[in-house]
Amino acid sequence: MMRWYSRRFSRTVCLWLAFISVTLHLLLVALSPFVYQSSSLAYTNDTSTGSDSHASHANQAKMPPDARKIGNGPSSPVNMGDRIGRSGSMGSGLSKLDALFSHPLYDVPTLPIPEEDWLMRIKPKVTSGRSTQMWVSDPEIDYDPAHWNSTSDSQPPWLRFHLGISRRQLYPHRDPNMPSLIQQLSKHRIVSAVQKSGGTQLKLVMSFPNYGQAMLKPMKQERDEESNFNLYYFSDFERHNAEIAAFHLDRVLGYRRIPPAVGRLVDVVKEIKDITTDHRLAKTFFTSPVGNVCFYGQCSYYCSTEHAVCGRPHELEASLAVMLPDPSLAKRHSWRSPWRRSYSRSKVAAWETDSQYCDTVKKTAPYDKGTRLVDLIDLTILDFLMGNMDRHHYETFEKFGNNTFLLHLDNGRAFGRHSKDEPSILAPLEQCCRIRRSTLSRLRLLSLPQYRLSDVMRESLSHDPLFSVAPLLSEPHLLALDRRLNVVLQTVRDCQRRQRSRRGEGSDVIYDDINDYKKSVTPVTPAG
């Protein structure tokens, strides 16, 4: 009898324990989504502020209203962070680069461009017996007959690029002509190769059958090879991959002020030696002891047998950048940078010793009005991220006067060192404490893990034809971009702190071009 009561008591206890266990399990399942959501949000906020301690608050306070609205939608930085997979793409299927270019800070409404704000326009050419607007060229050896009219479909990519240059930029954000232009630079047959006159190092002008031209810079050193620390910046090599990476970085920053540049494997014999009509260039070809075809040209630096450019044995890596319109059609003005270096081994420039140097610049034309100063600081930020110390001049199109963008040309000495930053490049930003709101907002965006500058640059460069040979930038160079971006953002914060200590506010640091732009956009009233 006692044994029966004992068994019954044990069974009752087991049933109660099972009931309590099931109840606790169901309660845990019900609460787990809230716990997960809270921890996920906390993690995202921590990573966002980790790269920029001021970013979370500053993005809300300083971003334009359109950007702040995103915080409640599917494109919110916080929400996006939860949807990024290991592949670096968004949960919606967008890559980081596509998501960046779809962001309202990049995909802004386009304003109608007045006729006078286009650099070039096609003028009707009427010949005897013709009433069309056809362009007709004389037949030439190796060149295609040119039958182009005012319809864009009939025009070669290089011409469409020239006709797309405006007062604001070299090409639009979503340029439908870009794929065909890249295709031309990387694949089209080369019919002429001559050395470009002037400059300190070897450059070639390559011509295509459709009369397009590109600037070629040959491979000088391996991608992971750093510049010699004992070498002065003005004696450094120009790098082919730097020209390509500069084009991609300029586009990622939202500037669009560098002509498109593409990597290409060039046959030194068939595409240079056999077709050149440049006698100075032709007589510098030779075959190296190991059978590689080499040449060195004639220039101020590094044009000798000791610094020859060699194929392997015929193939040569190079960058090809589309040429801008000929100066006879679109004149350019060259401006000496106020922060130009001394280019001396013993002297320093005035800005290197005078902390108030910017006060003088601000009183000097064309920096005393308009946007020229913040335009130059945009260029300064680009150069600092690339480590380019060789910015002695910049150019603008004369047609647009002082009210236009700066051309970011000649970037071959960028990306030379990844292990060392050069803070003196940021002198214009540090001394003037002035930056565009749109530029700052995009920099803050690129500091977030959802977009991360190194990640979008890695993805962008992977589309270049030379990526099949090797990545255009080594990982240390890509990681240096993130480090330097944080330096730029810290410099802006330091400027704002100094302004607040002097005047009680830091708003003078920001030039609000976003609100100015929004005011100029005329809302479209729906029909009916």
Coordinates of C-alpha atoms in Angstrom, one line a residue:
M1 CA 0.0 0.0 0.0
M2 CA 2.8 2.4 0.9
R3 CA 4.5 1.6 -2.3
W4 CA 1.4 2.5 -4.3
Y5 CA 1.1 5.9 -2.6
S6 CA 4.7 6.6 -3.2
R7 CA 4.4 5.8 -7.0
R8 CA 1.3 8.0 -7.3
F9 CA 3.0 10.9 -5.5
S10 CA 6.1 10.7 -7.7
R11 CA 3.9 10.7 -10.9
T12 CA 2.0 13.8 -9.6
V13 CA 5.3 15.7 -9.0
C14 CA 6.6 14.7 -12.5
L15 CA 3.5 16.0 -14.1
W16 CA 3.7 19.3 -12.3
L17 CA 7.4 19.7 -13.2
A18 CA 6.5 19.0 -16.9
F19 CA 3.7 21.6 -16.8
I20 CA 6.0 24.2 -15.3
S21 CA 8.7 23.5 -17.9
V22 CA 6.3 23.8 -20.8
T23 CA 4.9 27.1 -19.4
L24 CA 8.4 28.6 -19.0
H25 CA 9.3 27.5 -22.6
L26 CA 6.2 29.2 -24.1
L27 CA 6.9 32.4 -22.1
L28 CA 10.5 32.5 -23.4
V29 CA 9.4 32.0 -27.0
A30 CA 6.9 34.9 -26.6
L31 CA 9.5 37.3 -25.2
S32 CA 12.5 36.4 -27.4
P33 CA 11.6 38.7 -30.4
F34 CA 11.6 41.7 -28.1
V35 CA 15.0 40.7 -26.5
Y36 CA 16.5 40.1 -30.0
Q37 CA 15.2 43.4 -31.3
S38 CA 16.7 45.4 -28.4
S39 CA 20.1 43.7 -28.5
S40 CA 20.2 44.1 -32.3
L41 CA 19.4 47.8 -32.1
A42 CA 22.0 48.3 -29.3
Y43 CA 24.7 46.5 -31.4
T44 CA 23.9 48.6 -34.5
N45 CA 24.1 51.9 -32.5
D46 CA 27.4 50.8 -30.9
T47 CA 29.0 50.0 -34.3
S48 CA 27.7 53.3 -35.8
T49 CA 29.2 55.4 -33.0
G50 CA 32.4 53.3 -32.9
S51 CA 33.8 54.7 -36.1
D52 CA 32.6 58.2 -35.4
S53 CA 31.5 59.1 -31.8
H54 CA 29.7 62.1 -33.0
A55 CA 28.0 60.5 -36.1
S56 CA 24.7 59.3 -34.6
H57 CA 23.8 62.7 -33.2
A58 CA 25.5 64.7 -35.9
N59 CA 23.8 62.8 -38.7
Q60 CA 20.4 63.7 -37.4
A61 CA 21.3 67.3 -36.5
K62 CA 23.3 68.1 -39.7
M63 CA 21.8 66.0 -42.4
P64 CA 19.1 67.6 -44.6
P65 CA 15.5 67.0 -43.9
D66 CA 15.3 64.4 -46.7
A67 CA 18.1 62.4 -45.2
R68 CA 16.6 62.6 -41.7
K69 CA 13.3 61.1 -43.0
I70 CA 15.1 58.0 -43.9
G71 CA 15.5 57.1 -40.3
N72 CA 11.9 55.9 -40.2
G73 CA 12.0 53.9 -43.4
P74 CA 13.5 50.8 -44.9
S75 CA 16.6 52.7 -45.9
S76 CA 17.4 53.8 -42.4
P77 CA 21.1 53.2 -41.5
V78 CA 19.9 51.3 -38.4
N79 CA 17.5 49.1 -40.3
M80 CA 20.0 48.5 -43.1
G81 CA 22.7 47.4 -40.6
D82 CA 20.5 44.5 -39.5
R83 CA 20.0 43.4 -43.1
I84 CA 23.6 43.3 -44.2
G85 CA 24.9 39.8 -44.8
R86 CA 28.4 38.4 -44.9
S87 CA 28.6 39.1 -48.6
G88 CA 28.4 42.8 -47.9
S89 CA 25.0 43.2 -49.6
M90 CA 21.7 44.5 -48.3
G91 CA 18.9 42.1 -47.4
S92 CA 16.9 43.5 -50.3
G93 CA 19.6 42.3 -52.7
L94 CA 21.3 45.6 -53.1
S95 CA 25.0 45.7 -52.8
K96 CA 26.6 48.3 -50.6
L97 CA 27.7 50.3 -53.6
D98 CA 24.2 50.2 -55.2
A99 CA 22.6 51.1 -51.9
L100 CA 25.0 54.0 -51.5
F101 CA 24.2 55.4 -55.0
S102 CA 20.5 54.9 -54.3
H103 CA 20.7 57.0 -51.2
P104 CA 19.0 60.5 -51.4
L105 CA 22.3 62.2 -50.7
Y106 CA 23.5 60.8 -54.1
D107 CA 20.3 60.3 -56.1
V108 CA 19.1 63.9 -55.8
P109 CA 16.5 65.4 -58.0
T110 CA 18.0 66.8 -61.2
L111 CA 17.5 70.4 -62.1
P112 CA 16.9 71.5 -65.7
I113 CA 20.2 72.7 -67.1
P114 CA 20.1 76.1 -69.0
E115 CA 21.6 76.1 -72.5
E116 CA 24.5 78.4 -71.3
D117 CA 25.4 75.8 -68.6
W118 CA 26.4 73.1 -71.2
L119 CA 30.1 73.1 -72.1
M120 CA 29.5 72.1 -75.7
R121 CA 26.5 71.9 -78.1
I122 CA 26.2 70.5 -81.6
K123 CA 25.8 73.2 -84.2
P124 CA 24.0 72.2 -87.5
K125 CA 26.4 71.9 -90.4
V126 CA 24.7 72.4 -93.7
T127 CA 26.8 71.5 -96.8
S128 CA 25.9 71.9 -100.5
G129 CA 23.2 69.5 -101.5
R130 CA 22.4 68.5 -97.9
S131 CA 19.8 69.8 -95.5
T132 CA 20.6 67.4 -92.6
Q133 CA 22.8 68.0 -89.5
M134 CA 25.1 65.2 -90.5
W135 CA 28.8 65.3 -89.7
V136 CA 30.9 63.8 -92.5
S137 CA 34.6 63.1 -92.3
D138 CA 37.1 62.4 -95.1
P139 CA 38.0 58.7 -95.3
E140 CA 41.3 58.1 -93.4
I141 CA 43.4 55.0 -93.0
D142 CA 42.3 53.0 -89.9
Y143 CA 39.6 55.5 -88.9
D144 CA 35.9 54.8 -89.3
P145 CA 33.8 57.1 -91.6
A146 CA 32.1 59.6 -89.3
H147 CA 28.4 60.0 -89.9
W148 CA 27.1 61.6 -86.7
N149 CA 24.1 63.9 -86.4
S150 CA 22.4 65.5 -83.5
T151 CA 20.8 62.2 -82.4
S152 CA 22.8 60.8 -79.5
D153 CA 22.4 57.2 -80.8
S154 CA 24.6 58.1 -83.8
Q155 CA 27.4 59.6 -81.7
P156 CA 30.4 57.7 -80.3
P157 CA 30.7 57.4 -76.5
W158 CA 33.5 59.9 -76.2
L159 CA 31.4 62.6 -78.0
R160 CA 28.4 61.9 -75.8
F161 CA 30.7 62.3 -72.8
H162 CA 31.9 65.7 -74.1
L163 CA 28.4 66.8 -74.8
G164 CA 27.3 65.8 -71.3
I165 CA 29.8 68.1 -69.4
S166 CA 28.0 70.9 -67.7
R167 CA 28.7 73.7 -65.3
R168 CA 28.1 71.4 -62.3
Q169 CA 29.9 68.2 -63.2
L170 CA 31.7 66.1 -65.8
Y171 CA 28.9 63.5 -66.1
P172 CA 25.6 62.8 -64.3
H173 CA 25.1 60.5 -61.4
R174 CA 23.4 57.8 -63.4
D175 CA 25.1 58.3 -66.7
P176 CA 23.6 55.8 -69.4
N177 CA 26.7 56.5 -71.5
M178 CA 29.2 55.2 -69.0
P179 CA 29.1 51.5 -69.8
S180 CA 29.7 52.1 -73.5
L181 CA 32.5 54.6 -72.7
I182 CA 34.2 52.1 -70.4
Q183 CA 33.8 49.5 -73.1
Q184 CA 35.5 51.8 -75.7
L185 CA 38.5 52.5 -73.4
S186 CA 39.1 48.9 -72.4
K187 CA 38.3 47.0 -75.7
H188 CA 38.3 49.2 -78.8
R189 CA 41.1 48.8 -81.3
I190 CA 43.9 51.4 -81.0
V191 CA 45.0 53.0 -84.3
S192 CA 47.5 55.5 -83.1
A193 CA 49.9 56.0 -80.1
V194 CA 52.1 59.1 -79.6
Q195 CA 53.8 60.5 -76.6
K196 CA 52.1 63.4 -74.9
S197 CA 54.3 66.5 -74.8
G198 CA 55.1 68.2 -71.5
G199 CA 54.8 66.7 -68.0
T200 CA 57.5 65.1 -65.9
Q201 CA 56.9 61.4 -66.8
L202 CA 55.9 59.2 -69.7
K203 CA 52.4 59.5 -71.0
L204 CA 50.9 58.4 -74.3
V205 CA 47.9 59.6 -76.3
M206 CA 46.0 56.7 -77.8
S207 CA 43.4 57.1 -80.6
F208 CA 40.5 54.9 -81.5
P209 CA 38.9 54.3 -84.9
N210 CA 35.9 56.5 -84.0
Y211 CA 38.3 59.5 -83.3
G212 CA 38.1 59.1 -79.6
Q213 CA 41.3 59.6 -77.6
A214 CA 42.6 58.5 -74.2
M215 CA 45.5 59.2 -72.0
L216 CA 47.7 56.2 -71.2
K217 CA 49.8 55.9 -68.1
P218 CA 51.8 52.6 -67.9
M219 CA 52.5 50.4 -64.9
K220 CA 55.5 51.6 -63.0
Q221 CA 55.4 49.6 -59.8
E222 CA 53.6 46.7 -58.2
R223 CA 50.3 47.4 -56.4
D224 CA 51.5 46.4 -52.9
E225 CA 54.8 48.3 -53.2
E226 CA 54.9 51.5 -51.1
S227 CA 56.8 54.6 -52.2
N228 CA 60.2 55.0 -50.8
F229 CA 60.0 57.1 -47.6
N230 CA 63.2 58.9 -48.5
L231 CA 61.8 59.9 -51.9
Y232 CA 60.4 63.5 -52.2
Y233 CA 56.8 63.7 -53.4
F234 CA 57.8 65.5 -56.5
S235 CA 60.2 62.7 -57.5
D236 CA 57.7 59.9 -56.9
F237 CA 56.5 57.5 -59.6
E238 CA 53.1 58.0 -61.3
R239 CA 51.0 54.9 -60.9
H240 CA 48.5 53.6 -63.4
N241 CA 46.3 52.0 -60.7
A242 CA 46.2 55.4 -58.8
E243 CA 44.5 57.1 -61.8
I244 CA 41.9 54.3 -62.0
A245 CA 41.3 54.3 -58.2
A246 CA 41.1 58.1 -58.1
F247 CA 38.2 58.0 -60.7
H248 CA 36.3 55.5 -58.6
L249 CA 36.9 57.4 -55.3
D250 CA 35.9 60.7 -56.9
R251 CA 32.6 59.0 -58.0
V252 CA 32.0 57.4 -54.6
L253 CA 32.4 60.7 -52.9
G254 CA 29.8 62.1 -55.2
Y255 CA 32.0 64.7 -56.9
R256 CA 32.2 63.4 -60.5
R257 CA 35.1 65.7 -61.4
I258 CA 37.6 63.2 -62.7
P259 CA 37.4 61.9 -66.3
P260 CA 36.6 58.2 -66.5
A261 CA 39.7 56.0 -66.3
V262 CA 39.9 52.3 -67.0
G263 CA 42.5 49.6 -66.7
R264 CA 43.7 47.8 -69.9
L265 CA 46.3 45.2 -70.9
V266 CA 48.1 46.8 -73.9
D267 CA 50.2 44.9 -76.4
V268 CA 53.5 46.9 -76.5
V269 CA 54.3 45.8 -80.0
K270 CA 51.0 45.8 -81.8
E271 CA 49.3 48.7 -80.1
I272 CA 52.3 51.0 -79.5
K273 CA 55.5 50.2 -81.4
D274 CA 54.0 49.1 -84.7
I275 CA 51.5 51.9 -85.1
T276 CA 53.3 55.0 -83.6
T277 CA 54.3 57.9 -85.8
D278 CA 56.2 59.6 -83.0
H279 CA 59.8 59.3 -84.0
R280 CA 61.0 60.4 -80.5
L281 CA 59.1 57.5 -79.0
A282 CA 59.9 54.9 -81.7
K283 CA 63.7 55.1 -81.2
T284 CA 63.4 54.3 -77.4
F285 CA 62.2 50.7 -77.9
F286 CA 64.5 47.8 -77.1
T287 CA 64.3 44.2 -75.9
S288 CA 65.4 43.5 -72.4
P289 CA 67.9 40.6 -71.5
V290 CA 65.0 38.4 -70.6
G291 CA 63.1 39.1 -73.9
N292 CA 60.6 41.7 -72.7
V293 CA 59.8 44.5 -75.1
C294 CA 60.5 47.9 -73.4
F295 CA 60.5 51.6 -74.2
Y296 CA 61.1 54.8 -72.2
G297 CA 60.3 57.8 -74.3
Q298 CA 61.5 61.3 -73.6
C299 CA 60.5 63.4 -70.5
S300 CA 61.9 65.2 -67.5
Y301 CA 61.9 62.3 -65.0
Y302 CA 62.3 58.6 -65.3
C303 CA 62.7 58.4 -69.1
S304 CA 65.8 56.3 -69.4
T305 CA 66.8 52.7 -69.9
E306 CA 67.1 52.4 -66.1
H307 CA 63.4 53.3 -65.7
A308 CA 62.0 51.7 -68.9
V309 CA 58.4 50.5 -69.2
C310 CA 58.4 46.8 -70.1
G311 CA 55.8 44.3 -71.3
R312 CA 55.6 40.8 -70.0
P313 CA 56.8 40.0 -72.6
H314 CA 54.5 42.1 -74.7
E315 CA 51.5 42.7 -72.4
L316 CA 51.6 45.9 -70.4
E317 CA 49.2 47.0 -67.7
A318 CA 48.1 50.6 -68.1
S319 CA 45.3 53.1 -67.3
L320 CA 43.4 54.8 -70.1
A321 CA 41.5 58.0 -69.2
V322 CA 39.2 59.6 -71.6
M323 CA 40.5 62.9 -73.0
L324 CA 38.6 66.1 -72.3
P325 CA 37.5 68.3 -75.2
D326 CA 40.4 69.9 -77.1
P327 CA 41.3 73.3 -75.6
S328 CA 40.6 74.9 -79.0
L329 CA 36.9 73.9 -78.5
A330 CA 36.7 74.2 -74.7
K331 CA 39.5 76.4 -73.1
R332 CA 40.6 75.6 -69.6
H333 CA 42.1 77.9 -67.1
S334 CA 44.9 76.7 -64.9
W335 CA 44.9 78.0 -61.3
R336 CA 47.9 77.8 -58.9
S337 CA 46.7 76.3 -55.6
P338 CA 47.2 78.6 -52.6
W339 CA 48.4 75.6 -50.7
R340 CA 50.9 74.6 -53.3
R341 CA 54.1 73.0 -51.8
S342 CA 57.5 74.6 -52.3
Y343 CA 58.8 71.8 -54.5
S344 CA 62.2 72.4 -52.8
R345 CA 64.3 70.1 -50.6
S346 CA 65.2 73.0 -48.3
K347 CA 62.3 75.5 -48.4
V348 CA 58.8 75.4 -47.0
A349 CA 55.7 77.2 -48.3
A350 CA 54.1 80.2 -46.5
W351 CA 51.0 78.1 -45.4
E352 CA 53.3 75.6 -43.6
T353 CA 54.4 78.3 -41.1
D354 CA 51.5 80.7 -40.9
S355 CA 48.5 79.3 -39.0
Q356 CA 46.4 82.3 -40.1
Y357 CA 47.2 81.8 -43.8
C358 CA 43.6 81.1 -44.7
D359 CA 42.5 84.6 -43.6
T360 CA 44.7 86.0 -46.4
V361 CA 43.3 83.5 -49.0
K362 CA 39.7 84.4 -48.1
K363 CA 40.4 88.0 -49.0
T364 CA 41.9 87.1 -52.4
A365 CA 39.9 86.5 -55.6
P366 CA 38.4 84.0 -56.5
Y367 CA 38.3 82.7 -52.9
D368 CA 36.6 85.8 -51.5
K369 CA 33.2 84.9 -52.9
G370 CA 31.2 82.1 -54.3
T371 CA 32.0 78.4 -53.7
R372 CA 35.6 78.4 -54.8
L373 CA 37.0 77.8 -51.3
V374 CA 34.7 74.9 -50.5
D375 CA 35.4 73.5 -54.0
L376 CA 39.1 73.5 -53.2
I377 CA 38.5 71.9 -49.8
D378 CA 36.5 69.1 -51.6
L379 CA 39.6 68.5 -53.6
T380 CA 41.8 68.6 -50.4
I381 CA 39.7 65.8 -48.9
L382 CA 40.0 63.7 -52.0
D383 CA 43.8 64.2 -52.0
F384 CA 44.1 63.4 -48.2
L385 CA 42.2 60.1 -48.6
M386 CA 44.5 59.2 -51.5
G387 CA 47.7 60.5 -49.9
N388 CA 48.3 62.8 -52.9
M389 CA 50.8 65.6 -52.1
D390 CA 51.3 66.7 -55.7
R391 CA 48.4 69.1 -56.1
H392 CA 50.2 72.3 -57.3
H393 CA 47.5 73.4 -59.8
Y394 CA 43.9 72.7 -60.7
E395 CA 41.8 73.6 -63.7
T396 CA 38.4 75.0 -64.6
F397 CA 36.6 75.5 -67.9
E398 CA 36.9 79.1 -68.9
K399 CA 33.4 79.3 -70.3
F400 CA 31.9 79.0 -66.9
G401 CA 34.1 81.6 -65.2
N402 CA 34.5 81.3 -61.5
N403 CA 31.1 79.7 -60.8
T404 CA 31.9 76.1 -61.7
F405 CA 33.5 72.9 -60.4
L406 CA 37.2 72.2 -60.2
L407 CA 38.7 69.5 -62.5
H408 CA 40.5 66.8 -60.4
L409 CA 43.1 65.9 -63.0
D410 CA 46.5 64.1 -62.8
N411 CA 46.3 61.8 -59.8
G412 CA 49.1 59.4 -60.7
R413 CA 51.1 60.2 -57.5
A414 CA 48.2 59.1 -55.2
F415 CA 48.0 55.8 -53.3
G416 CA 51.8 55.7 -52.8
R417 CA 51.8 55.0 -49.1
H418 CA 49.2 53.2 -47.0
S419 CA 51.2 52.9 -43.7
K420 CA 51.6 56.7 -43.2
D421 CA 49.0 59.5 -43.5
E422 CA 50.1 63.0 -44.5
P423 CA 48.2 65.5 -42.2
S424 CA 49.6 68.5 -44.1
I425 CA 47.4 67.7 -47.0
L426 CA 44.4 68.7 -44.9
A427 CA 45.8 72.2 -44.1
P428 CA 43.1 74.0 -46.1
L429 CA 40.3 72.3 -44.1
E430 CA 42.1 72.7 -40.8
Q431 CA 43.0 76.4 -41.4
C432 CA 39.8 77.6 -43.0
C433 CA 37.4 75.4 -41.1
R434 CA 34.9 75.3 -43.9
I435 CA 33.1 72.4 -45.7
R436 CA 30.1 71.8 -47.8
R437 CA 27.1 70.2 -45.9
S438 CA 26.6 67.8 -48.8
T439 CA 30.2 66.7 -48.6
L440 CA 30.2 66.2 -44.9
S441 CA 26.9 64.3 -45.0
R442 CA 28.3 61.9 -47.6
L443 CA 31.5 61.4 -45.6
R444 CA 29.5 60.6 -42.4
L445 CA 27.4 58.1 -44.5
L446 CA 30.6 56.5 -45.7
S447 CA 31.9 56.1 -42.2
L448 CA 28.9 53.9 -41.2
P449 CA 29.3 50.1 -41.4
Q450 CA 26.3 49.9 -43.8
Y451 CA 28.3 51.6 -46.5
R452 CA 31.9 51.8 -45.3
L453 CA 34.3 53.6 -47.7
S454 CA 36.7 50.7 -48.0
D455 CA 33.9 48.3 -48.8
V456 CA 32.2 50.4 -51.5
M457 CA 35.6 51.2 -53.1
R458 CA 36.5 47.5 -53.1
E459 CA 33.3 46.7 -54.9
S460 CA 33.6 49.6 -57.3
L461 CA 37.1 48.7 -58.3
S462 CA 36.1 45.0 -58.8
H463 CA 34.2 46.1 -62.0
D464 CA 37.4 47.4 -63.6
P465 CA 38.8 45.1 -66.4
L466 CA 42.2 44.8 -64.6
F467 CA 40.6 43.3 -61.6
S468 CA 40.9 39.9 -63.3
V469 CA 44.7 40.3 -63.1
A470 CA 44.8 41.6 -59.5
P471 CA 42.8 44.0 -57.3
L472 CA 43.5 47.6 -58.2
L473 CA 44.2 48.6 -54.6
S474 CA 45.7 46.3 -52.0
E475 CA 43.9 45.7 -48.7
P476 CA 46.2 48.0 -46.7
H477 CA 45.4 50.9 -49.1
L478 CA 41.6 50.2 -48.8
L479 CA 41.8 50.1 -45.0
A480 CA 43.8 53.3 -45.0
L481 CA 40.8 55.0 -46.6
D482 CA 38.7 54.3 -43.5
R483 CA 41.4 55.5 -41.2
R484 CA 41.8 58.7 -43.1
L485 CA 38.1 59.3 -43.4
N486 CA 37.9 59.3 -39.6
V487 CA 40.7 61.9 -39.5
V488 CA 38.7 64.2 -41.8
L489 CA 35.6 63.9 -39.7
Q490 CA 37.6 64.5 -36.5
T491 CA 39.1 67.6 -38.1
V492 CA 35.6 69.0 -38.8
R493 CA 34.6 68.3 -35.2
D494 CA 37.7 70.1 -34.0
C495 CA 36.8 73.1 -36.2
Q496 CA 33.3 73.2 -34.7
R497 CA 34.6 73.0 -31.2
R498 CA 37.0 75.9 -31.8
Q499 CA 34.2 77.9 -33.4
R500 CA 31.9 77.3 -30.4
S501 CA 34.7 78.3 -28.0
R502 CA 35.2 81.6 -29.8
R503 CA 31.7 82.6 -30.9
G504 CA 29.4 80.3 -29.0
E505 CA 28.3 78.3 -32.1
G506 CA 29.9 76.0 -34.7
S507 CA 27.5 76.6 -37.6
D508 CA 30.1 78.8 -39.5
V509 CA 32.0 75.6 -40.4
I510 CA 29.2 74.3 -42.6
Y511 CA 28.4 75.8 -46.0
D512 CA 24.8 74.8 -46.5
D513 CA 24.6 73.9 -50.1
I514 CA 21.9 71.3 -49.6
N515 CA 19.2 73.8 -48.6
D516 CA 20.3 76.2 -51.4
Y517 CA 19.9 73.3 -53.9
K518 CA 16.5 72.3 -52.5
K519 CA 15.2 75.9 -52.8
S520 CA 16.1 75.9 -56.5
V521 CA 14.1 72.7 -57.2
T522 CA 10.7 73.6 -58.4
P523 CA 8.1 71.1 -57.2
V524 CA 6.1 69.5 -59.9
T525 CA 2.3 69.9 -59.5
P526 CA 0.4 66.7 -60.5
A527 CA -1.8 67.1 -63.4
G528 CA -5.5 67.4 -62.7

